Tab-separated table of C-alpha atoms in Angstrom:
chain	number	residue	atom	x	y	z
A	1366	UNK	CA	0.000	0.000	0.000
A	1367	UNK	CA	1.360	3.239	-1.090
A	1368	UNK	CA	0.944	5.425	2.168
A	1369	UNK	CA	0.700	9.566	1.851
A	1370	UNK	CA	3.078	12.126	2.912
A	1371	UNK	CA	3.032	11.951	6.686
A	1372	UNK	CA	1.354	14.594	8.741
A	1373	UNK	CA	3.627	16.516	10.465
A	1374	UNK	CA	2.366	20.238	10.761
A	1375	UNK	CA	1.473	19.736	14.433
A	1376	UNK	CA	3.549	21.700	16.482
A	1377	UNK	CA	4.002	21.182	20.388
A	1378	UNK	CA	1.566	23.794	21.596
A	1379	UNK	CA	-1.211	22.454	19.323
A	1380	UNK	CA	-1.164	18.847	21.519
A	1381	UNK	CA	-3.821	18.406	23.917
A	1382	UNK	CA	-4.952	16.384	26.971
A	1383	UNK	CA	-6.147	13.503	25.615
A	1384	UNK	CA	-3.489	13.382	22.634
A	1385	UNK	CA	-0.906	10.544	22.241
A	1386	UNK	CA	1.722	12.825	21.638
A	1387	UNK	CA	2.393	15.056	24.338
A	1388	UNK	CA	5.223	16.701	22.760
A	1389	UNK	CA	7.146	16.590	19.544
A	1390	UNK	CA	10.514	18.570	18.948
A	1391	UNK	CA	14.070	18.622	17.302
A	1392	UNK	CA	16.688	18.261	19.543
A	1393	UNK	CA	19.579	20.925	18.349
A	1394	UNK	CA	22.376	19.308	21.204
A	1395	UNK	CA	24.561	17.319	19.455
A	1396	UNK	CA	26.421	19.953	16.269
A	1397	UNK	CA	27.118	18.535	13.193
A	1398	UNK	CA	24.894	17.724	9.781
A	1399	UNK	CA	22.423	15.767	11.713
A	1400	UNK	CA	18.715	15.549	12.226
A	1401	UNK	CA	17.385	14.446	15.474
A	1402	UNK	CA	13.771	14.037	16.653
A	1403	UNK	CA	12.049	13.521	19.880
A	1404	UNK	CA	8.547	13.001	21.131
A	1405	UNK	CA	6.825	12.615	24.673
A	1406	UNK	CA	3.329	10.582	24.355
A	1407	UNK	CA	1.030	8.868	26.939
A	1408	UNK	CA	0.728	5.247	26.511
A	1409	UNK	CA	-2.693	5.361	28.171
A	1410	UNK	CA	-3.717	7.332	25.093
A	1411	UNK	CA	-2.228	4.654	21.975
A	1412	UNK	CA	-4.549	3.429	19.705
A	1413	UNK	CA	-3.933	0.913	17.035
A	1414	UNK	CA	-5.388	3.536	14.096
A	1415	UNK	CA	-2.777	5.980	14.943
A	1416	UNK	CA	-0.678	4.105	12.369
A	1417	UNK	CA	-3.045	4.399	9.536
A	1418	UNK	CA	-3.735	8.613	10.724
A	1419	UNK	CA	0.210	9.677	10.757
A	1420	UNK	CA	1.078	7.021	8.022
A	1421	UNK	CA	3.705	4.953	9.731
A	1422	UNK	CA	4.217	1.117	8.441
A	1423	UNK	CA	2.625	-1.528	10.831
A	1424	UNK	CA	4.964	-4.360	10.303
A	1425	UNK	CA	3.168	-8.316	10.953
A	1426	UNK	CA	5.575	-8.451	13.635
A	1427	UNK	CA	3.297	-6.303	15.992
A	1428	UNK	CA	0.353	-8.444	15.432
A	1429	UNK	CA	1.204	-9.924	18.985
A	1430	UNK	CA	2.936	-7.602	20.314
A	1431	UNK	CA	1.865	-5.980	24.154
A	1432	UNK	CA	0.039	-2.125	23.815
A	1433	UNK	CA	3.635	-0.953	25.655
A	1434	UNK	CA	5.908	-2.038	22.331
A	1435	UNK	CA	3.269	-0.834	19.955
A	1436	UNK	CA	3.269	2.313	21.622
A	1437	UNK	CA	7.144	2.909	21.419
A	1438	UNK	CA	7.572	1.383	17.997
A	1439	UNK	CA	4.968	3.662	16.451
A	1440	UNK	CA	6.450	6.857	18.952
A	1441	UNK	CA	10.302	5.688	17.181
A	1442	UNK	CA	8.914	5.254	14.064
A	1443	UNK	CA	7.406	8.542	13.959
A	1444	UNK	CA	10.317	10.560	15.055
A	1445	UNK	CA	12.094	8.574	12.226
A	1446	UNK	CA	9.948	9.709	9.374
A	1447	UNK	CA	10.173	13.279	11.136
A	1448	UNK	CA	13.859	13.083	11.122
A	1449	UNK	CA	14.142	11.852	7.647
A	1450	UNK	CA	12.012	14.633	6.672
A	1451	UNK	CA	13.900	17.396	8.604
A	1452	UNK	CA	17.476	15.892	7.187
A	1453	UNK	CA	16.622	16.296	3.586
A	1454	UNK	CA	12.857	16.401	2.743
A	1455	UNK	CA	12.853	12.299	2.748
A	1456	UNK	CA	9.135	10.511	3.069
A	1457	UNK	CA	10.253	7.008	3.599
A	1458	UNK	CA	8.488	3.852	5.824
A	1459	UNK	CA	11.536	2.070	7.753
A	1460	UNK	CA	10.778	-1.159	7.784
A	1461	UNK	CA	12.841	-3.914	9.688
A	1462	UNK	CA	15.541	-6.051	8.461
A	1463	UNK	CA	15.623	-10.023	9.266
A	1464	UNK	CA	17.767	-9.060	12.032
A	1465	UNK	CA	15.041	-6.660	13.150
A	1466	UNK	CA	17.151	-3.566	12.796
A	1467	UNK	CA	15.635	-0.338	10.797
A	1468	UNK	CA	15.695	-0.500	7.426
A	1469	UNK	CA	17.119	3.186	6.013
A	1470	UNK	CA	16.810	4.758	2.719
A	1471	UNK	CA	19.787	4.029	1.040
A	1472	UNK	CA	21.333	7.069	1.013
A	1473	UNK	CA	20.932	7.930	4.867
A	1474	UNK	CA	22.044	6.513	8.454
A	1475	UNK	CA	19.927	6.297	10.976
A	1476	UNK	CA	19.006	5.475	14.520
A	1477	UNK	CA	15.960	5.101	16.872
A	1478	UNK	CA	15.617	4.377	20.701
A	1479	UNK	CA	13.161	4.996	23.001
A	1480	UNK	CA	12.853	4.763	27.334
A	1481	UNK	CA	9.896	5.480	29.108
A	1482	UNK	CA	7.059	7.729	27.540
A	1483	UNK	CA	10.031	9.057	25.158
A	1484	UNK	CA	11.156	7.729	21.676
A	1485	UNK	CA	14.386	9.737	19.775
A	1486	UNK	CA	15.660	9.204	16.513
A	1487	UNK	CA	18.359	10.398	14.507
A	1488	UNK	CA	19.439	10.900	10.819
A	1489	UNK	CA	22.651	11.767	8.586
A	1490	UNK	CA	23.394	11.543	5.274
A	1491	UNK	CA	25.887	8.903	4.229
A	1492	UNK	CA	28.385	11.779	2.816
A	1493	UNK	CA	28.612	12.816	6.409
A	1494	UNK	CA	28.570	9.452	8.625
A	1495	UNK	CA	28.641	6.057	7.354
A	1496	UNK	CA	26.967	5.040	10.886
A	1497	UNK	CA	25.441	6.494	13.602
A	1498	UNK	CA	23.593	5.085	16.792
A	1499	UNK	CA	21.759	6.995	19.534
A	1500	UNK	CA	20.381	5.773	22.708
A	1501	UNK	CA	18.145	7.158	25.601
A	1502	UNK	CA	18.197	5.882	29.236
A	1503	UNK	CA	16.814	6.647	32.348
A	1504	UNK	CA	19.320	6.615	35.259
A	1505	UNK	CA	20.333	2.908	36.187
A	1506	UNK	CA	19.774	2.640	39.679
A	1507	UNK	CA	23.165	1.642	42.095
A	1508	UNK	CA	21.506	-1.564	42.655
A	1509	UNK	CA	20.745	-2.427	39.295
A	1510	UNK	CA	24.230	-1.132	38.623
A	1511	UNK	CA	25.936	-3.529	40.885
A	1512	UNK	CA	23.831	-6.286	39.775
A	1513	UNK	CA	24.419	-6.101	36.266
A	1514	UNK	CA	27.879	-4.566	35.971
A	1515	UNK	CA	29.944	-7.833	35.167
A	1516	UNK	CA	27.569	-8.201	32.159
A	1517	UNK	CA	27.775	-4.065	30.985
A	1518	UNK	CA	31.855	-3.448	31.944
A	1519	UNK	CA	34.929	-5.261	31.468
A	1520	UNK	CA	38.676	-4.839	31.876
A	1521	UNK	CA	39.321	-1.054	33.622
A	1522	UNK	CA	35.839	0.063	32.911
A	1523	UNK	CA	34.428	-0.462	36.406
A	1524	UNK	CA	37.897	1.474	37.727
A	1525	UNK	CA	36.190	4.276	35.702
A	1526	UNK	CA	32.425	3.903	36.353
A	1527	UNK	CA	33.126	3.003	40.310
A	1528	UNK	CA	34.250	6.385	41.438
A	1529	UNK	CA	32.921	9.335	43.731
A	1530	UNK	CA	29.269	9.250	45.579
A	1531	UNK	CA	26.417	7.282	44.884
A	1532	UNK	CA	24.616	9.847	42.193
A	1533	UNK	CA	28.042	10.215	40.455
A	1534	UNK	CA	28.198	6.109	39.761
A	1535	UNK	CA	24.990	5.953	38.584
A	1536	UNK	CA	25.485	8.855	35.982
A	1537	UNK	CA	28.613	6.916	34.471
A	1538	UNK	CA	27.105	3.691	34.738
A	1539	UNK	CA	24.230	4.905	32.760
A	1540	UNK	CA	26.553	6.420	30.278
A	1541	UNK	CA	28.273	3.706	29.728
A	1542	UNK	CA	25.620	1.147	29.356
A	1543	UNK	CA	24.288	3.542	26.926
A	1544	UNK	CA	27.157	4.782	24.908
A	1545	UNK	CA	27.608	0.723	23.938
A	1546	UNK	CA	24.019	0.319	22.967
A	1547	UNK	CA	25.189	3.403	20.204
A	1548	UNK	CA	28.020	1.609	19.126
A	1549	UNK	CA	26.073	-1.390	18.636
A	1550	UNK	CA	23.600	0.308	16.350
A	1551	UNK	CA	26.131	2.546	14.681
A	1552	UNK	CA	28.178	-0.488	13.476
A	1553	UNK	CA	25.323	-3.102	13.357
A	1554	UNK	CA	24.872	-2.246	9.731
A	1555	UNK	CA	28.838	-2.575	8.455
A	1556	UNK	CA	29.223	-5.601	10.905
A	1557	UNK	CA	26.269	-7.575	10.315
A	1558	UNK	CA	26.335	-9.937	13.453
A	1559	UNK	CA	25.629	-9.449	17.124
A	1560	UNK	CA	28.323	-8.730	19.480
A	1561	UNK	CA	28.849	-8.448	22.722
A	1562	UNK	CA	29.835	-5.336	25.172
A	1563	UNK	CA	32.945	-6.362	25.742
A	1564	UNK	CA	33.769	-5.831	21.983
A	1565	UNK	CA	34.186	-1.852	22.945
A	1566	UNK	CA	36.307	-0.324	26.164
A	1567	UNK	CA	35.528	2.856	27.839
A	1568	UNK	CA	38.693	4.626	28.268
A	1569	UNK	CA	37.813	7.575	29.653
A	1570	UNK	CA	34.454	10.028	30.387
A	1571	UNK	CA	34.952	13.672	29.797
A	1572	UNK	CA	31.473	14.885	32.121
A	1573	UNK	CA	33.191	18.697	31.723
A	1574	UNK	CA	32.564	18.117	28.044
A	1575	UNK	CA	30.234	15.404	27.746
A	1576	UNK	CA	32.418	13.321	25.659
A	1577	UNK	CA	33.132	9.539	25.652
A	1578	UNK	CA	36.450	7.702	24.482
A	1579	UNK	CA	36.810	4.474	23.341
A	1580	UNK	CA	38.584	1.709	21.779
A	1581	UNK	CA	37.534	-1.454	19.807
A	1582	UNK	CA	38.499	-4.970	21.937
A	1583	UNK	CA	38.033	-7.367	18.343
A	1584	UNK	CA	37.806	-6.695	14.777
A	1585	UNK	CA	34.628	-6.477	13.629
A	1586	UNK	CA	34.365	-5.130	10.857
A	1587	UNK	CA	37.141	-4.011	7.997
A	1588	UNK	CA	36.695	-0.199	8.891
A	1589	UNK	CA	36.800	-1.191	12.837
A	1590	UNK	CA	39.332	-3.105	13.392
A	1591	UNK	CA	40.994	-3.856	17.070
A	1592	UNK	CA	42.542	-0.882	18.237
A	1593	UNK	CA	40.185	1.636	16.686
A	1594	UNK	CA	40.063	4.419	18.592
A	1595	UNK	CA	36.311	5.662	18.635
A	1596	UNK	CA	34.600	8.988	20.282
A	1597	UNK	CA	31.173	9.440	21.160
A	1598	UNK	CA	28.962	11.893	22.828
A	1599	UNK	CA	26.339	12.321	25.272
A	1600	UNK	CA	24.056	14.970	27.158
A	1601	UNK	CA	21.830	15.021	30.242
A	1602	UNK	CA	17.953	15.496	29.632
A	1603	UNK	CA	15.938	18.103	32.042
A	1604	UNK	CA	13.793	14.940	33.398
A	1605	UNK	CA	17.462	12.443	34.312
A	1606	UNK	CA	17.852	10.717	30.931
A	1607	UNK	CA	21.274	10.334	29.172
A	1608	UNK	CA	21.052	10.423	25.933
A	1609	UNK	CA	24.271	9.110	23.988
A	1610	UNK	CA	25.236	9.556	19.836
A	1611	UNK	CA	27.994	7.074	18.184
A	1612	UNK	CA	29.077	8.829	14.792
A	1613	UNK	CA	31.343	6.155	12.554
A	1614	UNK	CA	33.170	8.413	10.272
């Protein structure tokens, strides 16, 4: 089915109680020739017919899904299409690959994540990036943190996450649980195959600067090879998300 231009004249102010969306915006944090898109939306207020009134692809693979991953996969999706459009006047359905990663046009990168009542996605043309991943989180908790570090950090990492008060841990902790869910969807594309965490180190966070350093563990790919030296970013929301961006030049 050929689906219409979305409909994306709404602007924040126009959404009411009531509304699925409870805001809609571009996020101007990260510089760079990017275009990134987030939303706010109730899932007390998703219907199933949203789909088919902001044209946005209902894959078969949602027949069973729960209302909760409806809700964020049309919320992504959305944001997607936005971003697309933003980047370079794009109308485009991403649909998913057998691997159930986005689909993208062919000439564009993209991203999508999602935590909460929040879904973000992110754009770039393929002259500027030939990957890029971005990731929202809610604070990990210092329990959760402790429970599931072994599985999240490895070699020196927890020498750098494990430092200063309580609050201060759980920051890094959530960075860097993040930061490798970008890398992961940056490179999924060139690598093809699932890897594990420990395929990336954190080497150092810059929180003056909000920038991450890193280095790949295991070849994965011809353009990352062991030893590759990578640099992502991140930024703190106003409601205690981190949101992080991987760019693979």
């Amino acid at each position: 089915m050929q689906l219409s231009e979305p409909d994306f004249t709404k602007e924040p102010t126009e959404y009411k109680n009531g509304a699925f969306f409870t805001s809609n915006h571009c996020l101007p944090i990260f510089s760079g020739a990017i275009s990134l898109n987030c939303c706010c939306f109730s899932l007390s207020e998703y219907r199933d017919n949203l789909f088919e009134e902001y044209s946005i692809y209902f894959p078969s693979e949602l027949d069973r899904a729960v209302l909760k991953r409806r809700a964020e996969f049309f919320a992504g999706r959305y944001c997607a299409k936005k971003s697309l459009l933003l980047l370079d006047g794009t109308v485009s359905d991403i649909h998913i690959s057998p691997q159930r990663y986005p689909i993208w046009p062919t000439h564009v990168v993209g991203s999508i994540s999602h935590s909460g009542n929040q879904a973000i996605a992110v754009t770039a043309l393929k002259t500027s990036a030939r990957g890029i991943g971005v990731d929202i989180q809610y604070e990990v908790d210092l329990k959760t943190c402790k429970t599931i570090k072994n599985q999240i950090l490895f070699g020196n990492e927890c020498e750098i996450i494990f430092k200063g008060n309580d609050s201060v841990i759980q920051t890094l902790f959530t960075i860097a649980f993040s930061v490798k869910e970008s890398f992961f969807k940056a490179a999924f594309a060139e690598v093809g195959w699932y890897f594990d965490f420990s395929a990336v180190t954190i080497t150092n966070i810059d929180q003056r600067n909000g920038i991450i350093d890193m280095h790949i563990n295991e070849t994965l790919s011809k353009n990352l090879v062991a030893g590759t030296v990578i640099q992502a970013e991140y930024k703190h929301t106003d409601d205690k998300k981190i949101i992080t961006l991987v760019r693979l030049y």
